[in-house]
Structure formats: structure tokens, C-alpha cells
Amino acid sequence: GSVAIAIHGGAGTIPRNSMTSEMDAELRSVLKETVESGYNILTQGGTALDAVEKVVLQMEDNPLFNAGKGSVFTSAGTHEMDAAVMEGHTLRCGGVTCVRGVRNPISLARAVMEKTRHVLLCGEGAEEFAREIGAPFEPPEYFFTKRRFDQLQRAIEKNVTRLDHSVDGKEVEGKTG
Amino acid sequence: TVGAVAVDQFGHTAAATSTGGMTNKRIGRVGDTPVPGAGNYANKFCAVSGTGVGEHFLRTLACYEVACRMEFGEMSLEEAGRGSICGGRFKEIDGSGGLVAVDTLGNVCLCFNTEGMYRAARSSKGVDVVAIYD
């Protein structure tokens, strides 16, 4: 059968005018490298589940993206992450939400799917489960990036919530945020 | 937000999505990512991962809608994906975001209604794409 993989690294008001050629090239290079690694898993007989977990994990480890290491800041100056995984032919799924310090939420979501009778674990319960299975944790400094911190300061000044790619673009307010 | 969807040699699909949420969000706010059907979904027809304003995905079950359009509307993956993110209920609420999807035949859909979406795809059918804007 045919194999295919597609990835995204976020959408929004990505500002064309503030994207330097260096940033553009770096992002495209990372996207290319990431999708290739997933495609290689598939062509070598790996499962779709293995492929999607691997590539999302790679992006979680890259501070360019709003997930894992590059996560944006909450209003309290902390990081809270969500992740989910779903397998089509079995309809199995697993997710974690509002977890702190977990290095790779996507692998924790997969563990929820495969090692518990539940679908979604949140907050402290999810973190306790992560410790039980030996999932790696990182200190707050690991998740700190100056770019995200500056985004938070601008959002606080304007009292808005923003998508990770918004600079001074469309605000999210009212019922939607 | 980051995400991936894939179909393997057995025709099995999977979707994975992960996010740090939104800048300056309230503590405890849950976006679409971990909610099955909203920002992440897979079944025997397709796998879908979304990105954008999570609340819009939650209110419209945008990723599940792609699968429904295929199963009940007999649409192609491309029609179903674009219909869900650029039309229907998502459009009604002025939803903002995009999604990536694959079906069991190895077709790929990368669609969004925002200014850009970081995206890439590769398939044995010859798809080889890396893009940010249109």
C-alpha cells in the first residue's frame, strides 16, 4: 500500500515582513528533515503510530515550535502543555493536558493510550502517571526561550491571548479565548 | 502547535498533536489538541491534526468533521479537509486555523484559512512538499 506523512508546525498570522531569509531557510530545513525522518520510518515498515510520535517528539525538542521545549508562556509565566495521539484502525486514543515539566507530552499521551484504561489525564494526575512510568522531566529553565518570554510581555501589556505566531496580528478575545 | 498524520503500508492511520497552548492563556485552559475529534482524530478513513485557535476546533469538532464528510458525504480527502476548515461551521464562527490530513490511499491534504501554516508532506505517490505561506 501507499505510505504518506504530513506535518504542521502551527498556523496563524505568520508575518511575512518579519520573516528573514535565514529564519525561512531554517524553518524549511527543519520541516524537511522532520518529515523525512517520519517517511523513512514508514518506508522501512514502521507503523503510522510510530511515525507520528517520532516526528512530533522531534518538533517538541526544537525550540522553534510551540510544543515541548518551545512552548509559549501562560499568564502566570509558566508552561502548560497538551498532547494527544489517536490510532485510526482501532480508534484507540490517549491524551494529556495542562502538564508541566514533562519533556515530551506526546510520548506521555501515547502511554496513556497504551498503558491505562483512560483516554485523557490532566494536570497533577497526568504528571503522577508520567513519574510512574519514568517519563523524563525537565526544569522550568529548559522551557524558557527569550522569544516566547517577549511574546508574553507584549500580550500582558495588551491584555490579550495570542496564537504562537501572532505578532501584532489578529487578537483572540471573548468567547474564543 | 505541532502535529503529524500518517498512513502506513497496512493502510492504518494515526494522528499526533502537541502544543504549549496560547501565549498569556489562563492556567488550566485546555485547547483542542488533547480532545479527540476537535484537534486530533483518526479512523478507518483518515487521520487529521489541527492547529490554530483551539476554541474554534472544540466548538466545531473540525477534525472529526473531516472524517464525517468522507464517510457520510463521500467526499475526497481534499474536499473534506477544505470543507471543514474553510467552510461549514468553522467559517460560520470565523474560525482560524489549519489542518493536515491523510487518507488510507496515501492522499494528503494541507489546508488553512490563516496567513500561513508551517507544513510539510511526503508520500510514496510522489508528494514532496515543504511550505509556510500559500
PDB file of C-alpha atoms in Angstrom:
ATOM      1  CA  GLY A   1       0.000   0.000   0.000  1.00  0.00           C
ATOM      2  CA  SER A   2       0.880   3.646  -0.299  1.00  0.00           C
ATOM      3  CA  VAL A   3       2.512   5.385   2.629  1.00  0.00           C
ATOM      4  CA  ALA A   4       2.261   9.083   3.428  1.00  0.00           C
ATOM      5  CA  ILE A   5       3.024  11.519   6.178  1.00  0.00           C
ATOM      6  CA  ALA A   6       2.131  15.168   6.678  1.00  0.00           C
ATOM      7  CA  ILE A   7       3.209  17.508   9.445  1.00  0.00           C
ATOM      8  CA  HIS A   8       2.427  21.009  10.628  1.00  0.00           C
ATOM      9  CA  GLY A   9       4.311  23.350  12.923  1.00  0.00           C
ATOM     10  CA  GLY A  10       1.473  25.739  13.659  1.00  0.00           C
ATOM     11  CA  ALA A  11      -0.687  28.214  11.749  1.00  0.00           C
ATOM     12  CA  GLY A  12      -1.671  31.813  12.225  1.00  0.00           C
ATOM     13  CA  THR A  13      -0.719  35.336  11.303  1.00  0.00           C
ATOM     14  CA  ILE A  14       2.825  34.354  10.440  1.00  0.00           C
ATOM     15  CA  PRO A  15       4.255  37.747   9.474  1.00  0.00           C
ATOM     16  CA  ARG A  16       5.824  37.686   6.019  1.00  0.00           C
ATOM     17  CA  ASN A  17       7.517  41.018   6.511  1.00  0.00           C
ATOM     18  CA  SER A  18       9.332  39.993   9.688  1.00  0.00           C
ATOM     19  CA  MET A  19      10.475  36.621   8.361  1.00  0.00           C
ATOM     20  CA  THR A  20      14.137  36.885   7.444  1.00  0.00           C
ATOM     21  CA  SER A  21      15.566  34.692   4.739  1.00  0.00           C
ATOM     22  CA  GLU A  22      17.653  32.943   7.401  1.00  0.00           C
ATOM     23  CA  MET A  23      14.585  32.141   9.514  1.00  0.00           C
ATOM     24  CA  ASP A  24      12.688  30.998   6.455  1.00  0.00           C
ATOM     25  CA  ALA A  25      15.521  28.698   5.401  1.00  0.00           C
ATOM     26  CA  GLU A  26      15.952  27.280   8.902  1.00  0.00           C
ATOM     27  CA  LEU A  27      12.256  26.527   9.279  1.00  0.00           C
ATOM     28  CA  ARG A  28      12.038  24.859   5.888  1.00  0.00           C
ATOM     29  CA  SER A  29      15.135  22.824   6.634  1.00  0.00           C
ATOM     30  CA  VAL A  30      13.742  21.597   9.948  1.00  0.00           C
ATOM     31  CA  LEU A  31      10.374  20.761   8.382  1.00  0.00           C
ATOM     32  CA  LYS A  32      12.091  18.871   5.573  1.00  0.00           C
ATOM     33  CA  GLU A  33      14.330  16.936   7.944  1.00  0.00           C
ATOM     34  CA  THR A  34      11.411  16.099  10.227  1.00  0.00           C
ATOM     35  CA  VAL A  35       9.064  14.855   7.530  1.00  0.00           C
ATOM     36  CA  GLU A  36      11.876  12.799   6.001  1.00  0.00           C
ATOM     37  CA  SER A  37      12.512  11.026   9.293  1.00  0.00           C
ATOM     38  CA  GLY A  38       8.851  10.080   9.537  1.00  0.00           C
ATOM     39  CA  TYR A  39       8.740   8.984   5.911  1.00  0.00           C
ATOM     40  CA  ASN A  40      11.785   6.764   6.465  1.00  0.00           C
ATOM     41  CA  ILE A  41      10.016   5.001   9.335  1.00  0.00           C
ATOM     42  CA  LEU A  42       7.072   4.273   7.046  1.00  0.00           C
ATOM     43  CA  THR A  43       9.163   3.049   4.105  1.00  0.00           C
ATOM     44  CA  GLN A  44      11.099   0.759   6.420  1.00  0.00           C
ATOM     45  CA  GLY A  45       7.877  -0.939   7.506  1.00  0.00           C
ATOM     46  CA  GLY A  46       7.190   1.081  10.645  1.00  0.00           C
ATOM     47  CA  THR A  47       3.682   1.847  11.780  1.00  0.00           C
ATOM     48  CA  ALA A  48       1.859   5.110  11.294  1.00  0.00           C
ATOM     49  CA  LEU A  49       1.658   5.423  15.074  1.00  0.00           C
ATOM     50  CA  ASP A  50       5.436   5.148  15.456  1.00  0.00           C
ATOM     51  CA  ALA A  51       5.990   7.661  12.668  1.00  0.00           C
ATOM     52  CA  VAL A  52       3.697  10.368  14.022  1.00  0.00           C
ATOM     53  CA  GLU A  53       5.005  10.022  17.564  1.00  0.00           C
ATOM     54  CA  LYS A  54       8.611  10.242  16.397  1.00  0.00           C
ATOM     55  CA  VAL A  55       8.177  13.366  14.306  1.00  0.00           C
ATOM     56  CA  VAL A  56       6.096  15.196  16.892  1.00  0.00           C
ATOM     57  CA  LEU A  57       8.695  14.313  19.516  1.00  0.00           C
ATOM     58  CA  GLN A  58      11.383  15.831  17.287  1.00  0.00           C
ATOM     59  CA  MET A  59       9.403  19.045  16.993  1.00  0.00           C
ATOM     60  CA  GLU A  60       8.766  19.102  20.754  1.00  0.00           C
ATOM     61  CA  ASP A  61      12.544  19.077  21.243  1.00  0.00           C
ATOM     62  CA  ASN A  62      13.014  22.012  18.859  1.00  0.00           C
ATOM     63  CA  PRO A  63      12.512  25.499  20.380  1.00  0.00           C
ATOM     64  CA  LEU A  64      11.275  26.830  17.029  1.00  0.00           C
ATOM     65  CA  PHE A  65       7.860  25.295  17.656  1.00  0.00           C
ATOM     66  CA  ASN A  66       5.163  25.889  20.250  1.00  0.00           C
ATOM     67  CA  ALA A  67       5.280  22.479  21.902  1.00  0.00           C
ATOM     68  CA  GLY A  68       7.608  20.868  24.409  1.00  0.00           C
ATOM     69  CA  LYS A  69      10.818  22.893  24.719  1.00  0.00           C
ATOM     70  CA  GLY A  70       9.488  25.855  22.710  1.00  0.00           C
ATOM     71  CA  SER A  71       6.139  26.131  24.479  1.00  0.00           C
ATOM     72  CA  VAL A  72       4.642  29.582  24.973  1.00  0.00           C
ATOM     73  CA  PHE A  73       4.081  31.092  28.419  1.00  0.00           C
ATOM     74  CA  THR A  74       0.831  31.088  30.355  1.00  0.00           C
ATOM     75  CA  SER A  75      -0.434  34.256  32.076  1.00  0.00           C
ATOM     76  CA  ALA A  76       1.381  33.074  35.204  1.00  0.00           C
ATOM     77  CA  GLY A  77       4.697  32.866  33.388  1.00  0.00           C
ATOM     78  CA  THR A  78       4.669  29.074  33.433  1.00  0.00           C
ATOM     79  CA  HIS A  79       4.330  26.397  30.764  1.00  0.00           C
ATOM     80  CA  GLU A  80       1.361  24.067  30.440  1.00  0.00           C
ATOM     81  CA  MET A  81       1.303  21.567  27.614  1.00  0.00           C
ATOM     82  CA  ASP A  82      -1.309  19.388  25.926  1.00  0.00           C
ATOM     83  CA  ALA A  83      -0.854  16.420  23.603  1.00  0.00           C
ATOM     84  CA  ALA A  84      -2.907  13.653  22.055  1.00  0.00           C
ATOM     85  CA  VAL A  85      -2.480  10.669  19.823  1.00  0.00           C
ATOM     86  CA  MET A  86      -5.047   8.531  18.019  1.00  0.00           C
ATOM     87  CA  GLU A  87      -4.819   5.280  16.082  1.00  0.00           C
ATOM     88  CA  GLY A  88      -7.301   5.045  13.224  1.00  0.00           C
ATOM     89  CA  HIS A  89      -7.971   1.345  12.751  1.00  0.00           C
ATOM     90  CA  THR A  90      -8.575   0.686  16.457  1.00  0.00           C
ATOM     91  CA  LEU A  91      -9.980   4.100  17.457  1.00  0.00           C
ATOM     92  CA  ARG A  92      -7.685   3.971  20.467  1.00  0.00           C
ATOM     93  CA  CYS A  93      -6.584   7.367  21.696  1.00  0.00           C
ATOM     94  CA  GLY A  94      -4.736   8.966  24.562  1.00  0.00           C
ATOM     95  CA  GLY A  95      -4.104  12.483  25.722  1.00  0.00           C
ATOM     96  CA  VAL A  96      -2.641  14.647  28.449  1.00  0.00           C
ATOM     97  CA  THR A  97      -3.488  18.224  29.254  1.00  0.00           C
ATOM     98  CA  CYS A  98      -2.059  21.033  31.388  1.00  0.00           C
ATOM     99  CA  VAL A  99       1.090  19.058  32.173  1.00  0.00           C
ATOM    100  CA  ARG A 100       4.156  20.848  33.475  1.00  0.00           C
ATOM    101  CA  GLY A 101       7.775  19.835  33.186  1.00  0.00           C
ATOM    102  CA  VAL A 102       7.187  16.770  31.052  1.00  0.00           C
ATOM    103  CA  ARG A 103       9.829  16.783  28.333  1.00  0.00           C
ATOM    104  CA  ASN A 104       7.737  15.016  25.692  1.00  0.00           C
ATOM    105  CA  PRO A 105       3.980  15.202  26.250  1.00  0.00           C
ATOM    106  CA  ILE A 106       3.327  13.269  23.027  1.00  0.00           C
ATOM    107  CA  SER A 107       5.008  10.138  24.382  1.00  0.00           C
ATOM    108  CA  LEU A 108       3.084  10.527  27.612  1.00  0.00           C
ATOM    109  CA  ALA A 109      -0.152  10.728  25.603  1.00  0.00           C
ATOM    110  CA  ARG A 110       0.763   7.504  23.851  1.00  0.00           C
ATOM    111  CA  ALA A 111       1.466   5.887  27.216  1.00  0.00           C
ATOM    112  CA  VAL A 112      -1.986   6.948  28.424  1.00  0.00           C
ATOM    113  CA  MET A 113      -3.428   5.206  25.379  1.00  0.00           C
ATOM    114  CA  GLU A 114      -1.383   2.034  25.750  1.00  0.00           C
ATOM    115  CA  LYS A 115      -0.911   1.655  29.495  1.00  0.00           C
ATOM    116  CA  THR A 116      -4.096   2.922  31.090  1.00  0.00           C
ATOM    117  CA  ARG A 117      -7.822   2.293  30.733  1.00  0.00           C
ATOM    118  CA  HIS A 118      -8.358   6.011  30.234  1.00  0.00           C
ATOM    119  CA  VAL A 119      -8.280   8.420  27.331  1.00  0.00           C
ATOM    120  CA  LEU A 120      -7.333  11.754  28.883  1.00  0.00           C
ATOM    121  CA  LEU A 121      -5.354  12.621  32.003  1.00  0.00           C
ATOM    122  CA  CYS A 122      -4.880  16.171  33.242  1.00  0.00           C
ATOM    123  CA  GLY A 123      -2.542  18.192  35.426  1.00  0.00           C
ATOM    124  CA  GLU A 124      -1.190  16.563  38.564  1.00  0.00           C
ATOM    125  CA  GLY A 125      -2.702  13.196  37.729  1.00  0.00           C
ATOM    126  CA  ALA A 126      -1.009  13.145  34.364  1.00  0.00           C
ATOM    127  CA  GLU A 127       2.295  14.207  35.932  1.00  0.00           C
ATOM    128  CA  GLU A 128       1.996  11.494  38.581  1.00  0.00           C
ATOM    129  CA  PHE A 129       1.410   8.935  35.833  1.00  0.00           C
ATOM    130  CA  ALA A 130       4.451  10.303  33.992  1.00  0.00           C
ATOM    131  CA  ARG A 131       6.610   9.736  37.072  1.00  0.00           C
ATOM    132  CA  GLU A 132       5.229   6.214  37.498  1.00  0.00           C
ATOM    133  CA  ILE A 133       6.311   5.215  34.003  1.00  0.00           C
ATOM    134  CA  GLY A 134       9.651   7.034  34.242  1.00  0.00           C
ATOM    135  CA  ALA A 135       8.900   9.719  31.660  1.00  0.00           C
ATOM    136  CA  PRO A 136      11.645  12.356  31.519  1.00  0.00           C
ATOM    137  CA  PHE A 137      11.030  15.713  33.231  1.00  0.00           C
ATOM    138  CA  GLU A 138      12.861  18.982  32.705  1.00  0.00           C
ATOM    139  CA  PRO A 139      13.262  22.061  34.935  1.00  0.00           C
ATOM    140  CA  PRO A 140      11.496  25.357  34.018  1.00  0.00           C
ATOM    141  CA  GLU A 141      14.725  26.723  32.517  1.00  0.00           C
ATOM    142  CA  TYR A 142      14.578  24.066  29.827  1.00  0.00           C
ATOM    143  CA  PHE A 143      11.330  25.533  28.530  1.00  0.00           C
ATOM    144  CA  PHE A 144      12.468  29.166  28.680  1.00  0.00           C
ATOM    145  CA  THR A 145      13.074  30.944  25.390  1.00  0.00           C
ATOM    146  CA  LYS A 146      13.519  34.690  25.179  1.00  0.00           C
ATOM    147  CA  ARG A 147      11.314  34.943  22.100  1.00  0.00           C
ATOM    148  CA  ARG A 148       8.381  33.358  23.945  1.00  0.00           C
ATOM    149  CA  PHE A 149       9.033  35.472  27.047  1.00  0.00           C
ATOM    150  CA  ASP A 150       8.942  38.650  24.963  1.00  0.00           C
ATOM    151  CA  GLN A 151       5.689  37.483  23.357  1.00  0.00           C
ATOM    152  CA  LEU A 152       4.200  37.098  26.839  1.00  0.00           C
ATOM    153  CA  GLN A 153       5.228  40.611  27.866  1.00  0.00           C
ATOM    154  CA  ARG A 154       3.551  42.087  24.769  1.00  0.00           C
ATOM    155  CA  ALA A 155       0.411  40.010  25.352  1.00  0.00           C
ATOM    156  CA  ILE A 156       0.243  41.101  29.009  1.00  0.00           C
ATOM    157  CA  GLU A 157       0.636  44.757  28.007  1.00  0.00           C
ATOM    158  CA  LYS A 158      -2.348  44.472  25.672  1.00  0.00           C
ATOM    159  CA  ASN A 159      -4.272  42.072  27.900  1.00  0.00           C
ATOM    160  CA  VAL A 160      -4.824  39.580  25.086  1.00  0.00           C
ATOM    161  CA  THR A 161      -4.270  35.922  24.370  1.00  0.00           C
ATOM    162  CA  ARG A 162      -2.331  35.112  21.246  1.00  0.00           C
ATOM    163  CA  LEU A 163      -1.526  32.292  18.875  1.00  0.00           C
ATOM    164  CA  ASP A 164       2.146  31.442  18.924  1.00  0.00           C
ATOM    165  CA  HIS A 165       2.764  33.020  15.514  1.00  0.00           C
ATOM    166  CA  SER A 166       0.854  36.234  16.119  1.00  0.00           C
ATOM    167  CA  VAL A 167       2.963  39.334  16.500  1.00  0.00           C
ATOM    168  CA  ASP A 168       0.589  42.253  16.316  1.00  0.00           C
ATOM    169  CA  GLY A 169      -1.924  40.434  14.223  1.00  0.00           C
ATOM    170  CA  LYS A 170      -5.390  39.132  14.932  1.00  0.00           C
ATOM    171  CA  GLU A 171      -6.210  39.123  18.607  1.00  0.00           C
ATOM    172  CA  VAL A 172      -8.119  36.339  20.270  1.00  0.00           C
ATOM    173  CA  GLU A 173     -10.714  37.566  22.672  1.00  0.00           C
ATOM    174  CA  GLY A 174     -14.158  36.980  24.119  1.00  0.00           C
ATOM    175  CA  LYS A 175     -15.685  33.547  23.705  1.00  0.00           C
ATOM    176  CA  THR A 176     -12.802  32.373  21.584  1.00  0.00           C
ATOM    177  CA  GLY A 177     -10.060  32.767  24.128  1.00  0.00           C
TER     178      GLY A 177
ATOM    179  CA  THR B   1       1.171  23.670  17.998  1.00  0.00           C
ATOM    180  CA  VAL B   2       2.751  20.824  16.100  1.00  0.00           C
ATOM    181  CA  GLY B   3       1.164  17.754  14.601  1.00  0.00           C
ATOM    182  CA  ALA B   4       1.606  14.802  12.310  1.00  0.00           C
ATOM    183  CA  VAL B   5      -0.616  12.357  10.463  1.00  0.00           C
ATOM    184  CA  ALA B   6       0.441   9.220   8.636  1.00  0.00           C
ATOM    185  CA  VAL B   7      -0.746   6.120   6.837  1.00  0.00           C
ATOM    186  CA  ASP B   8       1.445   3.030   6.826  1.00  0.00           C
ATOM    187  CA  GLN B   9       1.848   0.084   4.460  1.00  0.00           C
ATOM    188  CA  PHE B  10      -1.070  -1.686   6.135  1.00  0.00           C
ATOM    189  CA  GLY B  11      -3.414   1.214   5.431  1.00  0.00           C
ATOM    190  CA  HIS B  12      -3.527   2.107   9.105  1.00  0.00           C
ATOM    191  CA  THR B  13      -3.713   5.766  10.023  1.00  0.00           C
ATOM    192  CA  ALA B  14      -2.555   7.710  13.074  1.00  0.00           C
ATOM    193  CA  ALA B  15      -2.595  11.308  14.244  1.00  0.00           C
ATOM    194  CA  ALA B  16      -0.450  13.049  16.863  1.00  0.00           C
ATOM    195  CA  THR B  17      -0.709  16.640  18.073  1.00  0.00           C
ATOM    196  CA  SER B  18       1.156  18.565  20.773  1.00  0.00           C
ATOM    197  CA  THR B  19       1.050  22.157  21.956  1.00  0.00           C
ATOM    198  CA  GLY B  20       2.136  24.677  24.519  1.00  0.00           C
ATOM    199  CA  GLY B  21      -1.223  26.412  24.160  1.00  0.00           C
ATOM    200  CA  MET B  22      -1.608  30.138  23.643  1.00  0.00           C
ATOM    201  CA  THR B  23       0.554  32.968  24.942  1.00  0.00           C
ATOM    202  CA  ASN B  24      -0.914  34.531  28.100  1.00  0.00           C
ATOM    203  CA  LYS B  25      -3.592  31.823  28.392  1.00  0.00           C
ATOM    204  CA  ARG B  26      -5.290  31.232  31.729  1.00  0.00           C
ATOM    205  CA  ILE B  27      -3.871  28.465  33.874  1.00  0.00           C
ATOM    206  CA  GLY B  28      -5.933  25.354  33.281  1.00  0.00           C
ATOM    207  CA  ARG B  29      -7.156  26.350  29.845  1.00  0.00           C
ATOM    208  CA  VAL B  30      -7.445  23.275  27.661  1.00  0.00           C
ATOM    209  CA  GLY B  31      -7.145  23.762  23.931  1.00  0.00           C
ATOM    210  CA  ASP B  32      -8.245  21.468  21.173  1.00  0.00           C
ATOM    211  CA  THR B  33      -5.134  19.329  20.985  1.00  0.00           C
ATOM    212  CA  PRO B  34      -5.866  16.615  23.543  1.00  0.00           C
ATOM    213  CA  VAL B  35      -9.594  16.454  22.833  1.00  0.00           C
ATOM    214  CA  PRO B  36     -10.393  13.602  20.420  1.00  0.00           C
ATOM    215  CA  GLY B  37     -12.348  14.856  17.433  1.00  0.00           C
ATOM    216  CA  ALA B  38     -11.512  18.510  17.966  1.00  0.00           C
ATOM    217  CA  GLY B  39      -7.842  18.945  17.129  1.00  0.00           C
ATOM    218  CA  ASN B  40      -6.827  15.331  16.701  1.00  0.00           C
ATOM    219  CA  TYR B  41      -8.680  12.440  15.100  1.00  0.00           C
ATOM    220  CA  ALA B  42      -8.095   9.225  13.192  1.00  0.00           C
ATOM    221  CA  ASN B  43     -10.352   6.434  11.966  1.00  0.00           C
ATOM    222  CA  LYS B  44     -10.516   3.889   9.137  1.00  0.00           C
ATOM    223  CA  PHE B  45     -10.862   6.686   6.566  1.00  0.00           C
ATOM    224  CA  CYS B  46      -8.304   9.282   7.524  1.00  0.00           C
ATOM    225  CA  ALA B  47      -6.121  10.908  10.176  1.00  0.00           C
ATOM    226  CA  VAL B  48      -6.309  14.622  10.948  1.00  0.00           C
ATOM    227  CA  SER B  49      -4.307  17.034  13.103  1.00  0.00           C
ATOM    228  CA  GLY B  50      -5.328  20.653  13.585  1.00  0.00           C
ATOM    229  CA  THR B  51      -3.640  23.888  14.557  1.00  0.00           C
ATOM    230  CA  GLY B  52      -4.938  27.359  15.262  1.00  0.00           C
ATOM    231  CA  VAL B  53      -7.373  28.707  17.826  1.00  0.00           C
ATOM    232  CA  GLY B  54      -8.254  25.658  19.895  1.00  0.00           C
ATOM    233  CA  GLU B  55     -11.629  27.001  20.967  1.00  0.00           C
ATOM    234  CA  HIS B  56     -12.741  27.077  17.332  1.00  0.00           C
ATOM    235  CA  PHE B  57     -11.787  23.446  16.868  1.00  0.00           C
ATOM    236  CA  LEU B  58     -13.556  22.481  20.084  1.00  0.00           C
ATOM    237  CA  ARG B  59     -16.779  24.226  19.090  1.00  0.00           C
ATOM    238  CA  THR B  60     -16.889  22.677  15.625  1.00  0.00           C
ATOM    239  CA  LEU B  61     -15.132  19.314  16.091  1.00  0.00           C
ATOM    240  CA  ALA B  62     -13.264  20.291  12.953  1.00  0.00           C
ATOM    241  CA  CYS B  63     -11.034  17.211  12.720  1.00  0.00           C
ATOM    242  CA  TYR B  64     -13.903  14.769  13.249  1.00  0.00           C
ATOM    243  CA  GLU B  65     -15.861  16.678  10.633  1.00  0.00           C
ATOM    244  CA  VAL B  66     -13.236  15.796   8.028  1.00  0.00           C
ATOM    245  CA  ALA B  67     -13.825  12.091   8.715  1.00  0.00           C
ATOM    246  CA  CYS B  68     -17.616  12.577   8.660  1.00  0.00           C
ATOM    247  CA  ARG B  69     -17.511  14.410   5.343  1.00  0.00           C
ATOM    248  CA  MET B  70     -15.575  11.468   3.889  1.00  0.00           C
ATOM    249  CA  GLU B  71     -17.714   8.732   5.434  1.00  0.00           C
ATOM    250  CA  PHE B  72     -21.186  10.208   5.094  1.00  0.00           C
ATOM    251  CA  GLY B  73     -20.679  12.822   2.396  1.00  0.00           C
ATOM    252  CA  GLU B  74     -18.483  10.557   0.272  1.00  0.00           C
ATOM    253  CA  MET B  75     -16.080  13.428  -0.278  1.00  0.00           C
ATOM    254  CA  SER B  76     -12.425  13.090  -1.188  1.00  0.00           C
ATOM    255  CA  LEU B  77      -9.864  13.905   1.493  1.00  0.00           C
ATOM    256  CA  GLU B  78      -9.121  17.256  -0.135  1.00  0.00           C
ATOM    257  CA  GLU B  79     -12.806  18.203  -0.360  1.00  0.00           C
ATOM    258  CA  ALA B  80     -13.426  17.111   3.211  1.00  0.00           C
ATOM    259  CA  GLY B  81     -10.406  18.926   4.617  1.00  0.00           C
ATOM    260  CA  ARG B  82     -11.057  22.190   2.810  1.00  0.00           C
ATOM    261  CA  GLY B  83     -14.766  21.980   3.542  1.00  0.00           C
ATOM    262  CA  SER B  84     -14.109  21.639   7.238  1.00  0.00           C
ATOM    263  CA  ILE B  85     -11.514  24.368   7.659  1.00  0.00           C
ATOM    264  CA  CYS B  86     -12.624  26.866   5.020  1.00  0.00           C
ATOM    265  CA  GLY B  87     -16.383  26.335   5.117  1.00  0.00           C
ATOM    266  CA  GLY B  88     -19.239  24.928   7.175  1.00  0.00           C
ATOM    267  CA  ARG B  89     -19.377  25.577  10.888  1.00  0.00           C
ATOM    268  CA  PHE B  90     -15.745  26.694  11.061  1.00  0.00           C
ATOM    269  CA  LYS B  91     -16.496  29.521   8.664  1.00  0.00           C
ATOM    270  CA  GLU B  92     -19.736  30.366  10.479  1.00  0.00           C
ATOM    271  CA  ILE B  93     -17.848  31.151  13.659  1.00  0.00           C
ATOM    272  CA  ASP B  94     -14.990  32.868  11.813  1.00  0.00           C
ATOM    273  CA  GLY B  95     -12.671  30.055  12.836  1.00  0.00           C
ATOM    274  CA  SER B  96      -8.943  30.496  12.500  1.00  0.00           C
ATOM    275  CA  GLY B  97      -6.526  27.680  11.795  1.00  0.00           C
ATOM    276  CA  GLY B  98      -5.472  24.840   9.571  1.00  0.00           C
ATOM    277  CA  LEU B  99      -5.067  21.099   9.440  1.00  0.00           C
ATOM    278  CA  VAL B 100      -3.053  18.319   7.880  1.00  0.00           C
ATOM    279  CA  ALA B 101      -4.709  15.041   6.894  1.00  0.00           C
ATOM    280  CA  VAL B 102      -4.006  11.775   5.116  1.00  0.00           C
ATOM    281  CA  ASP B 103      -6.362   9.045   3.948  1.00  0.00           C
ATOM    282  CA  THR B 104      -5.807   5.315   3.691  1.00  0.00           C
ATOM    283  CA  LEU B 105      -4.928   5.604  -0.011  1.00  0.00           C
ATOM    284  CA  GLY B 106      -1.956   7.824   0.736  1.00  0.00           C
ATOM    285  CA  ASN B 107      -3.541  11.106  -0.323  1.00  0.00           C
ATOM    286  CA  VAL B 108      -2.507  14.217   1.576  1.00  0.00           C
ATOM    287  CA  CYS B 109      -4.382  17.420   2.435  1.00  0.00           C
ATOM    288  CA  LEU B 110      -2.699  20.535   3.860  1.00  0.00           C
ATOM    289  CA  CYS B 111      -5.199  23.355   4.247  1.00  0.00           C
ATOM    290  CA  PHE B 112      -5.562  26.508   6.309  1.00  0.00           C
ATOM    291  CA  ASN B 113      -7.509  29.742   6.340  1.00  0.00           C
ATOM    292  CA  THR B 114      -4.828  31.819   8.018  1.00  0.00           C
ATOM    293  CA  GLU B 115      -1.926  33.784   6.575  1.00  0.00           C
ATOM    294  CA  GLY B 116       0.372  30.817   6.782  1.00  0.00           C
ATOM    295  CA  MET B 117       0.987  27.359   8.191  1.00  0.00           C
ATOM    296  CA  TYR B 118       4.310  25.655   8.688  1.00  0.00           C
ATOM    297  CA  ARG B 119       3.832  22.357   6.867  1.00  0.00           C
ATOM    298  CA  ALA B 120       5.480  19.512   5.012  1.00  0.00           C
ATOM    299  CA  ALA B 121       4.429  16.223   3.474  1.00  0.00           C
ATOM    300  CA  ARG B 122       5.944  13.222   1.748  1.00  0.00           C
ATOM    301  CA  SER B 123       4.268  10.215   0.170  1.00  0.00           C
ATOM    302  CA  SER B 124       5.041   7.204  -1.965  1.00  0.00           C
ATOM    303  CA  LYS B 125       2.695   8.715  -4.539  1.00  0.00           C
ATOM    304  CA  GLY B 126       5.201  11.473  -5.189  1.00  0.00           C
ATOM    305  CA  VAL B 127       4.077  14.215  -2.841  1.00  0.00           C
ATOM    306  CA  ASP B 128       7.107  16.131  -1.549  1.00  0.00           C
ATOM    307  CA  VAL B 129       6.175  19.499  -0.102  1.00  0.00           C
ATOM    308  CA  VAL B 130       7.683  21.959   2.359  1.00  0.00           C
ATOM    309  CA  ALA B 131       5.884  25.291   2.679  1.00  0.00           C
ATOM    310  CA  ILE B 132       4.968  28.142   5.009  1.00  0.00           C
ATOM    311  CA  TYR B 133       2.774  30.523   3.036  1.00  0.00           C
ATOM    312  CA  ASP B 134       0.338  29.921   0.129  1.00  0.00           C
TER     313      ASP B 134
END
